[in-house]
Short mmCIF file of C-alpha atoms in Angstrom, two decimals:
data_model
loop_
_atom_site.label_atom_id
_atom_site.label_comp_id
_atom_site.label_asym_id
_atom_site.label_seq_id
_atom_site.Cartn_x
_atom_site.Cartn_y
_atom_site.Cartn_z
CA MET A 1 65.64 97.18 -33.81
CA ASP A 2 68.02 94.41 -32.97
CA PRO A 3 68.71 94.00 -29.27
CA GLN A 4 72.31 93.23 -30.21
CA SER A 5 72.69 97.01 -30.69
CA LEU A 6 72.72 97.37 -26.93
CA ASN A 7 76.39 97.94 -26.43
CA SER A 8 76.55 98.81 -22.79
CA VAL A 9 74.06 96.23 -21.50
CA ASP A 10 74.01 92.50 -22.14
CA GLU A 11 70.85 91.14 -23.68
CA ASP A 12 70.36 88.59 -20.91
CA LEU A 13 70.57 91.43 -18.41
CA VAL A 14 67.89 93.33 -20.35
CA ALA A 15 65.63 90.26 -20.25
CA ALA A 16 66.15 89.93 -16.51
CA TYR A 17 65.53 93.66 -16.03
CA VAL A 18 62.26 93.53 -17.98
CA ASP A 19 61.20 90.61 -15.79
CA GLY A 20 62.27 92.44 -12.64
CA ASP A 21 64.72 89.64 -11.84
CA VAL A 22 67.87 91.71 -11.21
CA THR A 23 69.92 92.83 -8.24
CA THR A 24 70.05 96.47 -7.19
CA GLU A 25 73.42 96.88 -8.84
CA GLU A 26 72.20 95.37 -12.12
CA ARG A 27 69.09 97.54 -12.12
CA GLN A 28 71.19 100.67 -11.61
CA ARG A 29 73.45 99.60 -14.46
CA VAL A 30 70.54 99.12 -16.89
CA GLU A 31 68.87 102.36 -15.83
CA ALA A 32 72.12 104.25 -16.23
CA ALA A 33 72.41 102.86 -19.75
CA MET A 34 68.81 103.86 -20.48
CA ALA A 35 69.47 107.39 -19.21
CA ALA A 36 72.60 107.64 -21.33
CA SER A 37 71.02 106.34 -24.54
CA GLU A 38 67.56 106.91 -25.98
CA GLN A 39 67.99 103.84 -28.08
CA VAL A 40 68.58 101.67 -25.03
CA ALA A 41 65.60 103.25 -23.28
CA TRP A 42 63.38 102.58 -26.32
CA GLU A 43 64.61 99.03 -26.51
CA VAL A 44 63.87 98.27 -22.90
CA ASN A 45 60.46 100.00 -22.88
CA THR A 46 59.17 98.34 -26.06
CA LEU A 47 60.34 94.95 -24.83
CA ARG A 48 58.51 95.49 -21.58
CA GLN A 49 55.28 96.33 -23.45
CA THR A 50 55.72 93.31 -25.70
CA VAL A 51 55.95 91.15 -22.61
CA GLU A 52 52.73 92.71 -21.30
CA LEU A 53 50.97 91.83 -24.55
CA LEU A 54 52.19 88.27 -24.37
CA GLN A 55 51.17 87.91 -20.74
CA ASP A 56 47.69 89.17 -21.63
CA LEU A 57 47.09 86.25 -23.92
CA PRO A 58 44.18 84.25 -22.52
CA SER A 59 44.73 80.78 -21.21
CA VAL A 60 43.66 78.18 -23.71
CA PRO A 61 40.61 76.12 -22.72
CA LEU A 62 41.24 72.40 -22.60
CA PRO A 63 39.35 70.75 -25.49
CA ARG A 64 39.08 67.35 -23.79
CA SER A 65 40.62 65.08 -21.21
CA PHE A 66 43.97 63.53 -22.07
CA THR A 67 43.87 60.66 -19.57
CA LEU A 68 45.27 57.46 -20.98
CA THR A 69 43.32 54.30 -21.71
CA GLU A 70 44.74 50.82 -21.16
CA ASP A 71 44.81 50.22 -24.91
CA GLN A 72 47.19 53.13 -25.46
CA VAL A 73 49.88 51.68 -23.22
CA ALA A 74 48.81 48.02 -23.03
CA ASP A 75 52.27 46.54 -23.60
CA VAL A 76 54.06 48.64 -20.98
CA LEU A 77 51.19 48.26 -18.57
CA GLN A 78 51.37 44.48 -18.80
CA GLU A 79 55.11 44.47 -18.22
CA ARG A 80 54.86 46.72 -15.20
CA ARG A 81 52.04 44.75 -13.65
CA ALA A 82 53.94 41.51 -14.13
CA LEU A 83 57.05 43.05 -12.63
CA ALA A 84 55.05 44.42 -9.72
CA LYS A 85 53.73 40.92 -8.98
CA VAL A 86 57.25 39.51 -8.95
CA ASN A 87 58.46 42.30 -6.70
CA ALA A 88 55.47 41.93 -4.43
CA SER A 89 56.48 38.43 -3.26
CA PRO A 90 59.73 39.27 -1.39
CA PRO A 91 58.02 41.53 1.18
CA SER A 92 55.90 38.58 2.39
CA GLU A 93 59.12 36.69 3.09
CA ILE A 94 60.54 39.68 4.86
CA GLU A 95 57.46 39.89 7.04
CA ALA A 96 57.94 36.27 8.19
CA PRO A 97 58.63 35.91 11.92
CA PRO A 98 62.30 35.95 12.90
CA GLN A 99 63.92 32.51 12.79
CA SER A 100 65.69 30.86 15.68
CA PRO A 101 69.47 30.33 15.43
CA TRP A 102 68.88 26.60 14.91
CA GLN A 103 66.46 27.28 12.03
CA ARG A 104 68.92 29.71 10.50
CA PHE A 105 71.65 27.07 10.81
CA LEU A 106 69.42 24.50 9.09
CA ASN A 107 68.59 26.99 6.35
CA PHE A 108 72.29 27.64 5.95
CA LEU A 109 72.96 23.92 5.54
CA ASN A 110 70.01 23.49 3.19
CA GLY A 111 71.10 26.33 0.96
CA GLY A 112 73.15 25.87 -2.17
CA ASP A 113 72.97 23.86 -5.34
CA LEU A 114 70.92 20.69 -4.81
CA ALA A 115 73.04 18.26 -6.89
CA LEU A 116 76.33 19.33 -5.35
CA ARG A 117 74.81 19.38 -1.90
CA ASN A 118 73.59 15.79 -2.37
CA ALA A 119 77.05 14.78 -3.56
CA ALA A 120 78.54 16.34 -0.45
CA ALA A 121 76.05 14.46 1.71
CA LEU A 122 76.95 11.19 -0.02
CA ALA A 123 80.61 11.85 0.60
CA ALA A 124 79.83 12.55 4.24
CA VAL A 125 78.01 9.22 4.58
CA LEU A 126 80.95 7.40 2.99
CA LEU A 127 83.26 9.22 5.34
CA LEU A 128 81.22 7.96 8.27
CA LEU A 129 81.37 4.39 6.99
CA VAL A 130 85.11 4.61 6.47
CA PHE A 131 85.54 6.01 9.94
CA VAL A 132 83.49 3.19 11.46
CA ALA A 133 85.45 0.59 9.49
CA GLU A 134 88.75 2.15 10.47
CA THR A 135 87.76 2.26 14.12
CA GLY A 136 86.73 -1.39 13.98
CA LEU A 137 90.07 -2.36 12.53
CA GLN A 138 91.91 -0.40 15.16
CA ARG A 139 90.08 -2.27 17.89
CA THR A 140 91.30 -5.54 16.46
CA GLN A 141 94.87 -4.26 16.10
CA PRO A 142 95.90 -4.51 19.80
CA GLY A 143 95.48 -8.30 19.60
CA GLY A 144 97.96 -8.41 16.78
CA ASN A 145 100.39 -6.38 18.78
CA GLU A 146 100.11 -8.75 21.62
CA GLN A 147 101.32 -11.44 19.36
CA LEU A 148 104.11 -9.17 18.32
CA SER A 149 105.26 -8.43 21.82
CA SER A 150 104.71 -11.64 23.71
CA GLY A 151 103.52 -14.48 21.67
CA PRO A 152 101.85 -17.35 23.40
CA ALA A 153 104.82 -19.53 22.60
CA VAL A 154 106.89 -17.47 25.00
CA PRO A 155 104.83 -16.95 28.11
CA GLU A 156 107.56 -15.50 30.26
CA GLY A 157 109.58 -13.79 27.63
CA GLN A 158 112.03 -11.01 28.09
CA VAL A 159 111.88 -8.32 25.54
CA THR A 160 115.20 -6.88 24.56
CA ALA A 161 115.93 -4.23 22.07
CA VAL A 162 119.02 -5.05 20.14
CA GLY A 163 119.95 -2.88 17.26
CA GLY A 164 116.40 -1.84 16.79
CA SER A 165 115.18 -5.41 16.56
CA LEU A 166 112.95 -7.15 18.94
CA SER A 167 114.34 -9.89 21.09
CA GLN A 168 112.67 -12.07 23.66
CA GLN A 169 114.47 -14.28 25.98
CA PRO A 170 112.96 -17.09 27.94
CA ASP A 171 115.16 -16.46 30.92
CA SER A 172 113.36 -14.70 33.71
CA GLY A 173 115.97 -12.21 34.68
CA ALA A 174 115.54 -9.03 36.57
CA GLY A 175 114.55 -7.16 33.48
CA GLY A 176 112.11 -9.85 32.59
CA GLN A 177 109.81 -8.97 35.40
CA SER A 178 108.26 -6.04 33.80
CA ALA A 179 106.96 -8.16 30.99
CA ALA A 180 106.58 -11.32 32.93
CA GLU A 181 104.69 -9.86 35.88
CA GLY A 182 101.79 -9.22 33.67
CA GLY A 183 102.04 -12.78 32.73
CA SER A 184 99.17 -12.36 30.43
CA GLU A 185 98.84 -11.24 26.91
CA GLY A 186 99.67 -7.64 26.30
CA ALA A 187 102.44 -7.37 28.82
CA VAL A 188 104.64 -5.50 26.41
CA ALA A 189 101.72 -3.61 25.13
CA ASP A 190 101.17 -2.36 28.65
CA SER A 191 104.74 -1.35 28.93
CA ASN A 192 104.28 0.66 25.77
CA GLY A 193 101.26 2.26 27.28
CA GLU A 194 100.44 5.32 25.22
CA GLU A 195 101.68 3.91 21.98
CA ASP A 196 99.14 1.15 22.15
CA ASP A 197 96.33 3.61 22.41
CA ASP A 198 97.44 5.40 19.29
CA PRO A 199 95.05 4.46 16.52
CA GLN A 200 97.93 4.56 14.09
CA ILE A 201 99.61 1.64 15.69
CA GLY A 202 98.34 -0.55 12.92
CA VAL A 203 100.74 0.98 10.47
CA MET A 204 103.71 1.08 12.74
CA SER A 205 106.68 -0.85 11.50
CA ILE A 206 107.99 -3.80 13.38
CA GLY A 207 111.35 -2.23 13.96
CA ASP A 208 109.73 0.81 15.45
CA GLU A 209 107.56 -1.31 17.60
CA GLY A 210 110.54 -3.17 18.86
CA GLN A 211 112.37 0.01 19.67
CA GLN A 212 109.47 1.44 21.54
CA SER A 213 108.69 -1.68 23.42
CA ALA A 214 112.14 -1.80 24.97
CA SER A 215 111.83 -0.27 28.44
CA PRO A 216 114.86 0.84 30.46
CA GLU A 217 114.67 -2.27 32.60
CA GLN A 218 114.64 -4.36 29.52
CA GLU A 219 117.65 -2.51 28.19
CA GLN A 220 119.39 -3.16 31.43
CA ALA A 221 118.51 -6.77 31.20
CA ALA A 222 119.77 -6.89 27.70
CA ALA A 223 123.04 -5.44 28.82
CA GLN A 224 123.51 -8.30 31.24
CA PRO A 225 125.30 -11.29 29.86
CA GLN A 226 123.05 -14.11 28.84
CA PRO A 227 125.49 -16.93 28.92
CA ASP A 228 123.28 -19.76 28.02
CA SER A 229 121.24 -18.60 25.22
CA SER A 230 122.16 -15.52 23.22
CA SER A 231 122.22 -17.46 20.03
CA GLY A 232 119.08 -19.38 20.94
CA ALA A 233 117.24 -16.24 21.83
CA ALA A 234 118.23 -14.64 18.61
CA ALA A 235 116.84 -17.56 16.77
CA THR A 236 113.64 -17.36 18.72
CA ASN A 237 113.38 -13.68 17.96
CA GLN A 238 113.95 -14.27 14.33
CA GLN A 239 111.16 -16.77 14.33
CA GLN A 240 108.87 -14.49 16.28
CA LEU A 241 109.55 -11.61 13.97
CA SER A 242 108.87 -13.67 10.97
CA ASP A 243 105.60 -14.74 12.56
CA ASN A 244 104.65 -11.17 13.26
CA GLN A 245 105.59 -10.00 9.82
CA GLY A 246 103.38 -12.69 8.48
CA ALA A 247 100.38 -11.51 10.59
CA GLU A 248 100.69 -7.69 10.20
CA PRO A 249 100.56 -7.06 6.47
CA ALA A 250 97.12 -8.64 6.23
CA ASP A 251 95.43 -5.59 7.90
CA GLN A 252 97.96 -2.87 7.33
CA PRO A 253 97.23 -2.08 3.66
CA LEU A 254 93.51 -1.91 4.38
CA VAL A 255 94.05 0.46 7.27
CA THR A 256 96.28 2.64 5.10
CA VAL A 257 93.69 2.71 2.34
CA LEU A 258 90.99 3.61 4.79
CA ARG A 259 93.07 6.39 6.23
CA TYR A 260 93.67 7.95 2.81
CA ALA A 261 90.04 7.40 1.90
CA ARG A 262 89.03 9.24 5.03
CA ILE A 263 91.26 12.22 4.16
CA LEU A 264 89.97 12.30 0.60
CA LEU A 265 86.37 12.10 1.72
CA VAL A 266 86.81 14.94 4.20
CA LEU A 267 88.24 17.07 1.39
CA ALA A 268 85.45 15.98 -0.94
CA VAL A 269 82.75 16.96 1.56
CA ILE A 270 84.28 20.40 2.08
CA VAL A 271 84.92 21.11 -1.60
CA LEU A 272 81.49 19.89 -2.76
CA TRP A 273 79.69 21.87 -0.12
CA LEU A 274 81.63 25.05 -0.93
CA LEU A 275 80.97 24.55 -4.64
CA SER A 276 77.30 24.09 -3.89
CA ARG A 277 77.15 27.43 -2.05
CA THR A 278 79.16 29.23 -4.71
CA ARG A 279 77.01 27.99 -7.57
CA SER A 280 73.84 28.90 -5.69
CA ARG A 281 75.12 32.43 -5.10
CA SER A 282 76.18 32.91 -8.71
CA ARG A 283 72.73 31.77 -9.86
CA ARG A 284 71.04 34.24 -7.55
CA ALA A 285 73.31 37.04 -8.81
CA MET B 1 48.03 62.34 -3.18
CA ASP B 2 51.78 62.86 -3.14
CA GLN B 3 53.27 63.07 -6.63
CA ASP B 4 56.08 60.64 -5.83
CA ILE B 5 53.59 58.04 -4.66
CA LEU B 6 51.58 58.48 -7.86
CA ILE B 7 54.74 58.00 -9.91
CA GLU B 8 55.69 54.90 -7.92
CA ARG B 9 52.25 53.41 -8.35
CA SER B 10 52.31 54.27 -12.06
CA LEU B 11 55.54 52.33 -12.37
CA GLN B 12 53.82 49.33 -10.82
CA GLY B 13 51.17 49.35 -13.53
CA ASP B 14 48.56 51.53 -11.85
CA LEU B 15 47.22 53.55 -14.78
CA GLU B 16 44.76 55.43 -12.61
CA ALA B 17 47.66 56.84 -10.62
CA PHE B 18 49.31 58.09 -13.79
CA ASN B 19 46.02 59.55 -15.00
CA GLN B 20 45.90 61.65 -11.84
CA LEU B 21 49.20 63.15 -12.95
CA VAL B 22 47.75 63.65 -16.43
CA ILE B 23 44.78 65.53 -14.98
CA GLU B 24 47.13 67.70 -12.93
CA TYR B 25 49.37 68.68 -15.85
CA GLN B 26 47.19 68.49 -18.94
CA GLY B 27 46.19 72.17 -18.70
CA LEU B 28 49.80 73.35 -18.55
CA GLY B 29 50.82 70.94 -21.27
CA TYR B 30 48.03 71.92 -23.60
CA GLY B 31 48.82 75.64 -23.17
CA VAL B 32 52.44 75.08 -24.17
CA ALA B 33 51.54 72.79 -27.05
CA TYR B 34 48.89 75.16 -28.33
CA ARG B 35 51.25 78.16 -28.29
CA LEU B 36 54.08 76.25 -29.90
CA LEU B 37 51.95 74.69 -32.63
CA ASP B 38 49.33 77.43 -32.91
CA ASP B 39 46.70 74.87 -33.78
CA PRO B 40 44.24 73.19 -31.38
CA ASP B 41 44.08 69.84 -33.14
CA SER B 42 47.84 69.52 -33.50
CA ALA B 43 48.25 70.61 -29.90
CA ALA B 44 45.79 67.95 -28.72
CA ASP B 45 47.52 65.26 -30.75
CA ALA B 46 50.93 66.33 -29.53
CA LEU B 47 49.81 66.40 -25.91
CA GLN B 48 48.22 62.97 -26.12
CA ASP B 49 51.42 61.61 -27.66
CA SER B 50 53.41 63.33 -24.94
CA PHE B 51 51.51 61.61 -22.13
CA ILE B 52 51.87 58.23 -23.82
CA LYS B 53 55.60 58.85 -24.25
CA ALA B 54 55.87 60.01 -20.65
CA TYR B 55 54.21 56.85 -19.35
CA ARG B 56 56.48 54.68 -21.45
CA ALA B 57 59.56 56.63 -20.37
CA LEU B 58 58.61 56.81 -16.71
CA ASP B 59 61.36 54.30 -15.87
CA ASN B 60 63.87 56.92 -16.98
CA TYR B 61 62.53 59.57 -14.62
CA ARG B 62 65.21 59.94 -11.96
CA GLY B 63 63.43 62.20 -9.51
CA GLY B 64 63.69 65.97 -9.45
CA ASN B 65 61.17 68.32 -11.01
CA PHE B 66 58.51 66.11 -12.58
CA LYS B 67 56.80 69.10 -14.19
CA SER B 68 60.00 70.07 -16.01
CA TRP B 69 60.61 66.45 -17.04
CA LEU B 70 57.09 66.18 -18.43
CA MET B 71 57.23 69.56 -20.18
CA ARG B 72 60.47 68.60 -21.87
CA ILE B 73 58.62 65.66 -23.40
CA VAL B 74 55.77 67.96 -24.44
CA VAL B 75 58.15 70.47 -26.05
CA ASN B 76 60.11 67.78 -27.90
CA THR B 77 56.90 66.15 -29.12
CA CYS B 78 55.71 69.55 -30.36
CA TYR B 79 59.00 69.92 -32.25
CA ASP B 80 58.31 66.55 -33.89
CA HIS B 81 54.84 67.68 -34.89
CA LEU B 82 56.17 70.98 -36.20
CA ARG B 83 58.68 69.23 -38.42
CA SER B 84 56.08 66.77 -39.58
CA ARG B 85 53.73 69.63 -40.39
CA GLN B 86 56.42 71.54 -42.22
CA ARG B 87 56.88 68.51 -44.40
CA LYS B 88 53.21 68.20 -45.16
CA ARG B 89 52.56 71.93 -45.53
CA THR B 90 48.92 71.49 -44.74
CA GLU B 91 48.68 74.52 -42.55
CA SER B 92 46.31 77.29 -43.58
CA LEU B 93 45.20 80.52 -41.95
CA ASP B 94 41.62 79.33 -42.42
CA ASP B 95 42.30 76.62 -39.85
CA MET B 96 42.75 79.14 -37.06
CA PRO B 97 40.39 78.31 -34.19
CA VAL B 98 38.59 81.65 -34.16
CA GLU B 99 35.12 80.27 -33.74
CA GLU B 100 36.09 77.98 -30.88
CA GLU B 101 37.71 80.78 -28.89
CA TYR B 102 34.81 83.07 -29.70
CA VAL B 103 32.44 80.62 -28.06
CA ALA B 104 34.70 80.47 -25.05
CA GLN B 105 34.78 84.25 -24.69
CA LEU B 106 31.11 85.03 -25.30
CA THR B 107 30.39 85.11 -21.60
CA ASP B 108 32.15 88.50 -21.31
CA ARG B 109 29.13 90.70 -21.91
CA SER B 110 30.97 93.97 -21.27
CA GLU B 111 32.88 93.60 -24.54
CA THR B 112 31.26 94.82 -27.76
CA PRO B 113 31.48 92.62 -30.85
CA HIS B 114 33.84 95.15 -32.38
CA GLU B 115 36.15 95.11 -29.40
CA TYR B 116 36.02 91.35 -29.35
CA ALA B 117 36.95 91.18 -33.04
CA GLU B 118 39.89 93.53 -32.46
CA ARG B 119 41.10 91.48 -29.57
CA GLN B 120 40.83 88.32 -31.58
CA GLU B 121 42.85 89.89 -34.36
CA LEU B 122 45.51 91.03 -31.93
CA GLN B 123 45.73 87.55 -30.40
CA ALA B 124 45.98 86.03 -33.84
CA LEU B 125 48.74 88.51 -34.69
CA ILE B 126 50.68 87.69 -31.54
CA GLY B 127 50.18 83.99 -32.26
CA SER B 128 51.57 84.49 -35.74
CA ALA B 129 54.50 86.46 -34.32
CA ILE B 130 55.32 83.57 -32.00
CA THR B 131 54.93 81.04 -34.78
CA SER B 132 57.35 83.04 -36.94
CA LEU B 133 60.14 82.43 -34.43
CA PRO B 134 62.67 79.62 -34.67
CA GLU B 135 61.88 76.67 -32.40
CA VAL B 136 64.26 77.50 -29.56
CA LEU B 137 63.22 81.16 -29.38
CA ARG B 138 59.56 80.19 -29.62
CA THR B 139 59.89 77.75 -26.77
CA ALA B 140 61.74 80.25 -24.60
CA ILE B 141 59.18 83.04 -25.03
CA VAL B 142 56.14 80.75 -24.69
CA LEU B 143 57.44 79.16 -21.50
CA ARG B 144 58.51 82.47 -19.98
CA ASP B 145 56.04 85.16 -21.10
CA VAL B 146 52.93 83.13 -21.91
CA GLU B 147 53.13 80.29 -19.39
CA GLY B 148 55.16 82.04 -16.70
CA TYR B 149 57.93 79.47 -16.10
CA ALA B 150 61.05 80.47 -14.16
CA TYR B 151 64.40 80.75 -15.96
CA GLU B 152 65.70 77.69 -14.14
CA GLU B 153 62.72 75.60 -15.18
CA ILE B 154 63.09 76.68 -18.81
CA ALA B 155 66.79 75.83 -18.63
CA GLU B 156 65.88 72.37 -17.34
CA ILE B 157 63.17 71.82 -19.95
CA THR B 158 65.31 72.95 -22.87
CA SER B 159 68.59 71.54 -21.51
CA ALA B 160 70.27 74.95 -21.81
CA ALA B 161 72.16 77.23 -19.44
CA VAL B 162 70.18 79.93 -17.64
CA GLY B 163 72.24 82.66 -19.37
CA THR B 164 71.41 81.14 -22.75
CA VAL B 165 67.74 81.03 -21.80
CA LYS B 166 67.78 84.75 -20.91
CA SER B 167 69.48 85.63 -24.18
CA ARG B 168 66.95 83.58 -26.14
CA ILE B 169 64.07 85.23 -24.32
CA ASN B 170 65.43 88.70 -25.05
CA ARG B 171 65.97 87.94 -28.72
CA ALA B 172 62.52 86.36 -29.03
CA ARG B 173 60.90 89.41 -27.46
CA GLY B 174 62.74 91.71 -29.85
CA ARG B 175 61.61 89.68 -32.88
CA VAL B 176 58.00 89.58 -31.71
CA ARG B 177 58.08 93.30 -31.17
CA ASP B 178 59.48 93.82 -34.68
CA TYR B 179 56.82 91.51 -36.13
CA LEU B 180 54.02 93.35 -34.34
CA SER B 181 55.33 96.77 -35.35
CA LYS B 182 54.69 95.84 -38.99
CA ASN B 183 50.98 95.53 -38.11
CA ALA B 184 50.81 98.49 -35.77
CA GLU B 185 47.17 99.30 -36.62
CA LEU B 186 46.10 96.21 -34.69
CA LEU B 187 48.10 97.11 -31.60
CA PRO B 188 46.80 98.97 -28.55
CA SER B 189 47.37 102.71 -28.82
CA VAL B 190 49.83 102.80 -25.90
CA TYR B 191 51.97 100.18 -27.53
CA ARG B 192 51.67 101.83 -30.92
CA HIS B 193 52.90 105.16 -29.53
CA SER B 194 55.83 103.64 -27.74
CA LEU B 195 56.98 102.00 -30.94
CA LYS B 196 57.43 105.35 -32.63
#
């Protein structure tokens, strides 16, 4: 008889009932169907006895052992053992004693792609050389400025700013004291004070220098009439300026080049080092 | 040893660890294979293939019920053997392992030779009834009624819903009953009477 003929009870419910795997409600439903229909009762009872027959089947004795030999899985075994060896190495690194911050910093610096890292190191060395050269040039620059401000030909000169140009007058007026009191080289440089310490003084233009070197006293002095020598002073200034212009350009282009080289090298060091780290990470990934 | 540790070690190339799993499950696997294929030699071949496949596929095991995972491999390998056998058509009733089982059962001295013969015939009949079923019904009834698996485990092994598993089990039982009723003279008297 086909179990599909069970109209009032689903076949999966019958299976569960025969196995005793039903709720109270489901059991009552099946038993009600069995009570109402002889066919359903026959179906359920014969299925139950069939299950008993099946469960009575003896267990089958094992004919032999089915353990695997290495030959049966040699290829996979080899792969797994090789992989296990590779995976076994990281734990030894993990077990290493904790590193000090300085060691970690050194490791951080040493990391990355070797070629790019070496290039970055080379750029850093060049940067250092450029810096040293630039510093050396700057130390020599103040001497040049002294010539600019108070050349030896005018020992007691008065510096006057006129229309942004530099003027020195031999007369020792009131305003002349500030420059003349120094008496020595660098009198105007002293009056400029901070500007002289600026390492960029080497690239400063002459007009700028003249403007900055004119102190208030000097301006006052310039405002006073200079009856005897305005035209002579102008001529002297012209000569002095031409002298200075002749001395300055010799170092200025070199200093400019060094300054740009320094900027480029700083950028090169940063970019190369970052590239080195990036490439190293991408390789690891 | 914990099963998960054995699996982990197996994955690292420790064959002895995997063989401990084989020893643990070979009895269950052979029972299923034997009932599905109804032939000891085919069952042994299928089970050996299953363990080799399982070791190779161990990377794909994603946790959960290892027994169900392994039995799914056994069942699918048995299906392969069944199809291969159907193609070859080498099966014969003379190949039934009567003598082997007889040797295994001789220790039961309370049973007369006649009773033993009847029991053997009944077991052979039930085996034939199971073998007559389509693959999915055969698997369902073997796993549930012969090997005692839970519905959920059978659902996992056969990749079917629990409701489907119950339906298959019920249909398989009905077909076995119908098959046996055609040879009622071999059935126990209680069963024979209830069939009327």
